[in-house]
Amino acid sequence: MSRLELDPRPAAKEEAPPARRPRRARTSVFWLSVPLVAIGVLVFLLPVTGLLPEGGQDLSKTRLPPAFLDGGTWEHPLGTGKRGQDVLTELVTAGRLTITIGLVGALVAIGPGVLIGLLAGYFRGRADKVISILIDAQLALPFILIALAIISNRGSSLPVLFLVLALTGWAACARVTRSTTLSIRERQFVLGLRAVGASEARIVFRHVLPNLAGTIVALGTLQVGTAILVESALSFLGLGVVPPRSSWGSMLASGQDELSQAWWIAFFPGLAITVLVLLVNLLGDALLTHHDPRKRRR
């Protein structure tokens, strides 16, 4: 007999390797990013509540530097403009209008864009071909030409600006919605609903549209940033917000001639636009990940 057969002791069981703990890095980053980004957006939304008073002009305090530079005072933390107005107060006041334009501009663009893309992607046929040609034609036109044509005819005002944002933003929303709807309409649950005799309107608005929630969230947040950038560009060219109203884009335009003497007049509005658009896009990405189970699993 072999030595192994004579040994009365039971053979030791081979220890199984310890189970690997699932990675939680991305989950942790996600749950950390959502509150951080939400807090950052809320900080920029505070001007909407009107917590700070309107600022006036003091010609004896023109072009004062920010408080962290020589010659600056904490009475004007971000300095003063060329007419003596406090830059921080004007930044907050203009932020109310800029944020409002971003939100309303996103709604007027994403509303018709999602509806047109949904109908084109689901029903296909001749309507889809016509809508696709219109989308391609719209995307081929520079938005500045559309803005010039409309504003030169109607004048500069907030309703005209919202019309420009709607006409320049619906096509991109419609294209993305159409492509997503094309894949959803071929899924098994849609085919099953057709088989049991559900109406097309019920399938579209009760089943297909809710499955576009993640896409709509992403489009909405991206369109908010796009609307803010378009308004800033138009105001910089003198085609957007006109006095006595003020936005970050108009502040940027008023400070372009002062860059050599008072750079802070244009720097802080430009920084505010950059940070706000970045925060909105990050928040939209976090919300899209939260509502998309496939991204959560990855």
CSV table of C-alpha atoms in Angstrom, one decimal:
chain,number,residue,atom,x,y,z
A,1,MET,CA,0.0,0.0,0.0
A,2,SER,CA,1.0,3.5,-0.6
A,3,ARG,CA,1.7,5.8,2.3
A,4,LEU,CA,-1.3,7.9,1.3
A,5,GLU,CA,-3.7,4.9,1.8
A,6,LEU,CA,-2.2,4.0,5.3
A,7,ASP,CA,-2.5,7.6,6.6
A,8,PRO,CA,-5.7,7.6,8.8
A,9,ARG,CA,-5.9,11.4,8.8
A,10,PRO,CA,-8.4,12.9,6.3
A,11,ALA,CA,-6.9,14.8,3.5
A,12,ALA,CA,-6.8,18.5,4.0
A,13,LYS,CA,-9.3,20.3,1.8
A,14,GLU,CA,-7.8,22.8,-0.6
A,15,GLU,CA,-8.8,26.2,0.5
A,16,ALA,CA,-10.8,28.1,-2.0
A,17,PRO,CA,-9.5,31.6,-2.9
A,18,PRO,CA,-11.3,34.4,-1.2
A,19,ALA,CA,-14.2,35.8,-3.2
A,20,ARG,CA,-13.3,39.1,-4.9
A,21,ARG,CA,-15.2,42.0,-3.6
A,22,PRO,CA,-17.1,43.9,-6.3
A,23,ARG,CA,-15.6,47.1,-7.4
A,24,ARG,CA,-17.3,50.1,-5.9
A,25,ALA,CA,-15.1,52.8,-7.2
A,26,ARG,CA,-17.4,54.0,-9.9
A,27,THR,CA,-20.4,53.7,-7.6
A,28,SER,CA,-18.7,55.8,-5.0
A,29,VAL,CA,-17.6,58.4,-7.5
A,30,PHE,CA,-21.1,58.5,-8.8
A,31,TRP,CA,-22.7,59.1,-5.4
A,32,LEU,CA,-20.0,61.6,-4.6
A,33,SER,CA,-20.4,63.5,-7.9
A,34,VAL,CA,-24.1,63.9,-7.7
A,35,PRO,CA,-24.3,65.9,-4.5
A,36,LEU,CA,-21.1,67.9,-5.4
A,37,VAL,CA,-22.4,68.8,-8.8
A,38,ALA,CA,-25.9,69.5,-7.5
A,39,ILE,CA,-24.4,71.8,-4.8
A,40,GLY,CA,-22.4,73.6,-7.4
A,41,VAL,CA,-25.4,74.1,-9.6
A,42,LEU,CA,-27.4,75.3,-6.7
A,43,VAL,CA,-24.7,77.9,-5.9
A,44,PHE,CA,-25.1,79.3,-9.3
A,45,LEU,CA,-28.9,79.1,-9.0
A,46,LEU,CA,-28.9,81.3,-5.9
A,47,PRO,CA,-29.0,84.5,-8.0
A,48,VAL,CA,-32.5,83.5,-9.2
A,49,THR,CA,-33.8,84.0,-5.7
A,50,GLY,CA,-32.6,87.6,-5.7
A,51,LEU,CA,-30.6,87.4,-2.5
A,52,LEU,CA,-28.3,90.2,-3.5
A,53,PRO,CA,-29.6,93.8,-4.2
A,54,GLU,CA,-29.2,95.6,-7.4
A,55,GLY,CA,-26.0,97.5,-7.8
A,56,GLY,CA,-25.6,101.2,-8.7
A,57,GLN,CA,-22.9,103.2,-10.4
A,58,ASP,CA,-20.2,105.3,-8.7
A,59,LEU,CA,-18.0,107.2,-11.1
A,60,SER,CA,-15.5,107.9,-8.3
A,61,LYS,CA,-14.7,104.2,-8.1
A,62,THR,CA,-14.2,103.2,-11.7
A,63,ARG,CA,-12.0,100.3,-12.6
A,64,LEU,CA,-11.1,99.3,-9.1
A,65,PRO,CA,-9.2,96.0,-9.0
A,66,PRO,CA,-10.4,92.9,-7.1
A,67,ALA,CA,-9.7,92.7,-3.4
A,68,PHE,CA,-6.9,90.2,-3.8
A,69,LEU,CA,-4.9,92.7,-6.0
A,70,ASP,CA,-3.1,95.9,-4.9
A,71,GLY,CA,-5.5,98.8,-4.7
A,72,GLY,CA,-8.6,96.6,-4.2
A,73,THR,CA,-11.0,96.7,-1.3
A,74,TRP,CA,-13.3,94.1,0.2
A,75,GLU,CA,-16.2,96.5,-0.4
A,76,HIS,CA,-15.9,95.4,-4.0
A,77,PRO,CA,-14.5,91.8,-3.9
A,78,LEU,CA,-14.3,91.4,-7.7
A,79,GLY,CA,-13.6,95.0,-8.5
A,80,THR,CA,-15.6,97.6,-10.3
A,81,GLY,CA,-16.5,98.3,-13.9
A,82,LYS,CA,-15.8,101.2,-16.2
A,83,ARG,CA,-18.8,103.1,-14.8
A,84,GLY,CA,-18.1,102.2,-11.2
A,85,GLN,CA,-20.6,99.4,-10.8
A,86,ASP,CA,-19.7,96.5,-8.5
A,87,VAL,CA,-18.7,93.5,-10.7
A,88,LEU,CA,-19.9,90.9,-8.1
A,89,THR,CA,-23.4,92.5,-7.8
A,90,GLU,CA,-23.7,92.8,-11.6
A,91,LEU,CA,-22.5,89.2,-12.0
A,92,VAL,CA,-25.2,87.9,-9.7
A,93,THR,CA,-27.9,90.2,-11.3
A,94,ALA,CA,-26.9,89.1,-14.8
A,95,GLY,CA,-26.7,85.5,-13.7
A,96,ARG,CA,-30.5,85.5,-13.0
A,97,LEU,CA,-31.2,86.3,-16.6
A,98,THR,CA,-28.6,84.0,-18.0
A,99,ILE,CA,-29.8,80.9,-16.1
A,100,THR,CA,-33.4,81.7,-17.0
A,101,ILE,CA,-32.5,81.9,-20.7
A,102,GLY,CA,-30.6,78.6,-20.4
A,103,LEU,CA,-33.6,76.8,-18.9
A,104,VAL,CA,-36.3,78.3,-21.2
A,105,GLY,CA,-34.1,78.0,-24.2
A,106,ALA,CA,-33.6,74.3,-23.5
A,107,LEU,CA,-37.3,73.7,-23.1
A,108,VAL,CA,-38.3,75.5,-26.4
A,109,ALA,CA,-35.7,73.5,-28.3
A,110,ILE,CA,-36.0,70.1,-26.8
A,111,GLY,CA,-39.9,70.1,-26.7
A,112,PRO,CA,-40.4,70.2,-30.5
A,113,GLY,CA,-37.2,68.3,-31.2
A,114,VAL,CA,-38.1,65.3,-29.1
A,115,LEU,CA,-41.7,65.2,-30.5
A,116,ILE,CA,-40.6,65.4,-34.1
A,117,GLY,CA,-37.8,62.9,-33.7
A,118,LEU,CA,-40.1,60.5,-31.8
A,119,LEU,CA,-42.8,60.6,-34.6
A,120,ALA,CA,-40.2,60.3,-37.4
A,121,GLY,CA,-38.4,57.4,-35.8
A,122,TYR,CA,-41.5,55.4,-34.9
A,123,PHE,CA,-43.7,55.9,-38.0
A,124,ARG,CA,-40.9,56.0,-40.6
A,125,GLY,CA,-42.0,56.2,-44.2
A,126,ARG,CA,-42.4,59.4,-46.2
A,127,ALA,CA,-42.7,61.6,-43.1
A,128,ASP,CA,-39.4,60.3,-41.8
A,129,LYS,CA,-37.7,61.1,-45.1
A,130,VAL,CA,-39.0,64.7,-45.1
A,131,ILE,CA,-38.1,65.3,-41.5
A,132,SER,CA,-34.6,63.9,-42.1
A,133,ILE,CA,-34.1,66.3,-45.0
A,134,LEU,CA,-35.2,69.2,-42.8
A,135,ILE,CA,-32.9,68.1,-40.0
A,136,ASP,CA,-29.9,67.9,-42.4
A,137,ALA,CA,-30.8,71.3,-43.9
A,138,GLN,CA,-31.1,72.9,-40.4
A,139,LEU,CA,-27.8,71.5,-39.2
A,140,ALA,CA,-26.1,72.7,-42.4
A,141,LEU,CA,-27.0,76.3,-41.8
A,142,PRO,CA,-24.8,78.3,-39.4
A,143,PHE,CA,-26.8,79.5,-36.4
A,144,ILE,CA,-25.4,83.0,-36.7
A,145,LEU,CA,-27.0,83.5,-40.1
A,146,ILE,CA,-30.4,82.4,-38.7
A,147,ALA,CA,-30.0,84.7,-35.8
A,148,LEU,CA,-29.0,87.6,-38.0
A,149,ALA,CA,-32.0,87.1,-40.3
A,150,ILE,CA,-34.5,86.8,-37.4
A,151,ILE,CA,-33.1,89.6,-35.2
A,152,SER,CA,-32.7,92.1,-38.1
A,153,ASN,CA,-36.3,91.5,-39.0
A,154,ARG,CA,-37.9,91.3,-35.5
A,155,GLY,CA,-35.4,93.2,-33.3
A,156,SER,CA,-33.6,92.2,-30.1
A,157,SER,CA,-35.9,91.0,-27.3
A,158,LEU,CA,-36.2,87.9,-25.1
A,159,PRO,CA,-39.1,86.3,-27.2
A,160,VAL,CA,-37.0,86.7,-30.3
A,161,LEU,CA,-34.0,85.2,-28.6
A,162,PHE,CA,-36.1,82.2,-27.5
A,163,LEU,CA,-37.3,81.8,-31.1
A,164,VAL,CA,-33.7,81.7,-32.3
A,165,LEU,CA,-32.8,79.1,-29.6
A,166,ALA,CA,-35.7,77.0,-30.7
A,167,LEU,CA,-34.9,77.1,-34.4
A,168,THR,CA,-31.2,76.4,-33.9
A,169,GLY,CA,-31.6,73.7,-31.2
A,170,TRP,CA,-34.5,71.5,-32.3
A,171,ALA,CA,-32.6,69.7,-35.1
A,172,ALA,CA,-29.9,68.1,-33.0
A,173,CYS,CA,-32.5,66.9,-30.4
A,174,ALA,CA,-34.7,65.5,-33.2
A,175,ARG,CA,-31.8,63.6,-34.7
A,176,VAL,CA,-30.7,61.9,-31.5
A,177,THR,CA,-34.3,61.1,-30.5
A,178,ARG,CA,-35.0,59.6,-34.0
A,179,SER,CA,-32.0,57.3,-33.8
A,180,THR,CA,-33.0,56.1,-30.3
A,181,THR,CA,-36.6,55.6,-31.3
A,182,LEU,CA,-35.6,53.5,-34.3
A,183,SER,CA,-34.0,50.9,-31.9
A,184,ILE,CA,-36.8,51.0,-29.4
A,185,ARG,CA,-39.5,50.4,-31.9
A,186,GLU,CA,-38.0,47.0,-32.8
A,187,ARG,CA,-37.8,45.7,-29.2
A,188,GLN,CA,-39.9,42.7,-28.1
A,189,PHE,CA,-42.3,44.6,-25.9
A,190,VAL,CA,-43.3,47.0,-28.7
A,191,LEU,CA,-43.8,44.0,-31.1
A,192,GLY,CA,-45.9,42.4,-28.4
A,193,LEU,CA,-48.1,45.5,-27.9
A,194,ARG,CA,-48.7,45.6,-31.6
A,195,ALA,CA,-49.7,41.9,-31.6
A,196,VAL,CA,-52.3,42.4,-28.8
A,197,GLY,CA,-53.8,45.3,-30.7
A,198,ALA,CA,-52.6,48.3,-28.7
A,199,SER,CA,-53.1,51.6,-30.6
A,200,GLU,CA,-50.1,53.4,-32.1
A,201,ALA,CA,-50.7,56.5,-29.9
A,202,ARG,CA,-50.7,54.4,-26.7
A,203,ILE,CA,-47.5,52.6,-27.7
A,204,VAL,CA,-45.7,55.9,-28.6
A,205,PHE,CA,-46.7,58.0,-25.6
A,206,ARG,CA,-47.2,55.3,-22.9
A,207,HIS,CA,-44.3,52.9,-23.7
A,208,VAL,CA,-41.8,54.3,-26.2
A,209,LEU,CA,-41.6,57.9,-24.7
A,210,PRO,CA,-40.8,56.7,-21.1
A,211,ASN,CA,-38.0,54.6,-22.5
A,212,LEU,CA,-36.5,57.8,-23.9
A,213,ALA,CA,-36.2,59.4,-20.4
A,214,GLY,CA,-32.4,58.9,-20.2
A,215,THR,CA,-32.0,60.4,-23.7
A,216,ILE,CA,-34.2,63.4,-22.9
A,217,VAL,CA,-32.4,64.1,-19.7
A,218,ALA,CA,-29.0,64.1,-21.5
A,219,LEU,CA,-30.4,66.3,-24.3
A,220,GLY,CA,-32.0,68.7,-21.8
A,221,THR,CA,-28.8,69.2,-19.8
A,222,LEU,CA,-26.7,69.6,-22.9
A,223,GLN,CA,-29.2,72.0,-24.4
A,224,VAL,CA,-29.1,74.2,-21.3
A,225,GLY,CA,-25.4,74.6,-21.8
A,226,THR,CA,-25.8,75.2,-25.5
A,227,ALA,CA,-28.5,77.8,-24.9
A,228,ILE,CA,-26.2,79.7,-22.5
A,229,LEU,CA,-23.3,79.6,-25.0
A,230,VAL,CA,-25.5,80.7,-27.9
A,231,GLU,CA,-26.9,83.6,-25.8
A,232,SER,CA,-23.5,84.6,-24.7
A,233,ALA,CA,-22.2,84.6,-28.3
A,234,LEU,CA,-25.2,86.7,-29.5
A,235,SER,CA,-24.9,89.1,-26.7
A,236,PHE,CA,-21.2,89.4,-27.3
A,237,LEU,CA,-22.0,90.4,-30.9
A,238,GLY,CA,-24.7,92.8,-29.7
A,239,LEU,CA,-27.6,90.6,-31.0
A,240,GLY,CA,-28.8,89.1,-27.7
A,241,VAL,CA,-29.6,90.8,-24.5
A,242,VAL,CA,-29.8,94.6,-24.8
A,243,PRO,CA,-29.7,97.3,-22.1
A,244,PRO,CA,-31.1,97.9,-19.5
A,245,ARG,CA,-31.0,94.1,-19.1
A,246,SER,CA,-27.7,92.4,-18.5
A,247,SER,CA,-26.4,88.9,-19.0
A,248,TRP,CA,-23.0,87.3,-18.6
A,249,GLY,CA,-22.6,87.5,-22.4
A,250,SER,CA,-23.3,91.3,-22.4
A,251,MET,CA,-20.9,91.7,-19.5
A,252,LEU,CA,-18.3,89.9,-21.5
A,253,ALA,CA,-18.9,92.2,-24.4
A,254,SER,CA,-18.7,95.3,-22.4
A,255,GLY,CA,-15.4,94.3,-20.9
A,256,GLN,CA,-13.6,93.3,-24.1
A,257,ASP,CA,-12.3,96.9,-24.6
A,258,GLU,CA,-11.0,97.0,-21.1
A,259,LEU,CA,-8.8,93.8,-21.1
A,260,SER,CA,-5.5,95.8,-21.0
A,261,GLN,CA,-6.6,98.1,-18.2
A,262,ALA,CA,-9.3,96.2,-16.2
A,263,TRP,CA,-9.2,92.5,-17.2
A,264,TRP,CA,-11.5,91.4,-14.4
A,265,ILE,CA,-14.5,93.1,-16.0
A,266,ALA,CA,-14.5,90.4,-18.8
A,267,PHE,CA,-12.7,87.6,-16.9
A,268,PHE,CA,-15.3,86.8,-14.2
A,269,PRO,CA,-18.3,86.6,-16.6
A,270,GLY,CA,-16.3,84.3,-18.9
A,271,LEU,CA,-15.3,82.2,-15.9
A,272,ALA,CA,-18.9,82.0,-14.7
A,273,ILE,CA,-20.1,80.9,-18.1
A,274,THR,CA,-17.4,78.2,-18.3
A,275,VAL,CA,-18.1,76.8,-14.8
A,276,LEU,CA,-21.9,76.8,-15.1
A,277,VAL,CA,-21.9,75.0,-18.5
A,278,LEU,CA,-19.4,72.5,-17.1
A,279,LEU,CA,-21.4,71.8,-14.0
A,280,VAL,CA,-24.7,71.4,-16.0
A,281,ASN,CA,-23.0,68.9,-18.3
A,282,LEU,CA,-21.5,66.9,-15.4
A,283,LEU,CA,-24.9,66.9,-13.6
A,284,GLY,CA,-26.6,65.6,-16.8
A,285,ASP,CA,-24.0,62.9,-17.2
A,286,ALA,CA,-24.5,61.8,-13.6
A,287,LEU,CA,-28.3,61.7,-14.0
A,288,LEU,CA,-28.0,59.8,-17.3
A,289,THR,CA,-25.8,57.2,-15.6
A,290,HIS,CA,-28.3,56.9,-12.7
A,291,HIS,CA,-31.3,56.3,-15.0
A,292,ASP,CA,-29.6,54.0,-17.4
A,293,PRO,CA,-29.3,50.4,-16.0
A,294,ARG,CA,-26.7,49.4,-18.6
A,295,LYS,CA,-24.3,52.1,-17.4
A,296,ARG,CA,-24.9,51.3,-13.8
A,297,ARG,CA,-24.0,47.6,-14.4
A,298,ARG,CA,-20.8,48.7,-16.3
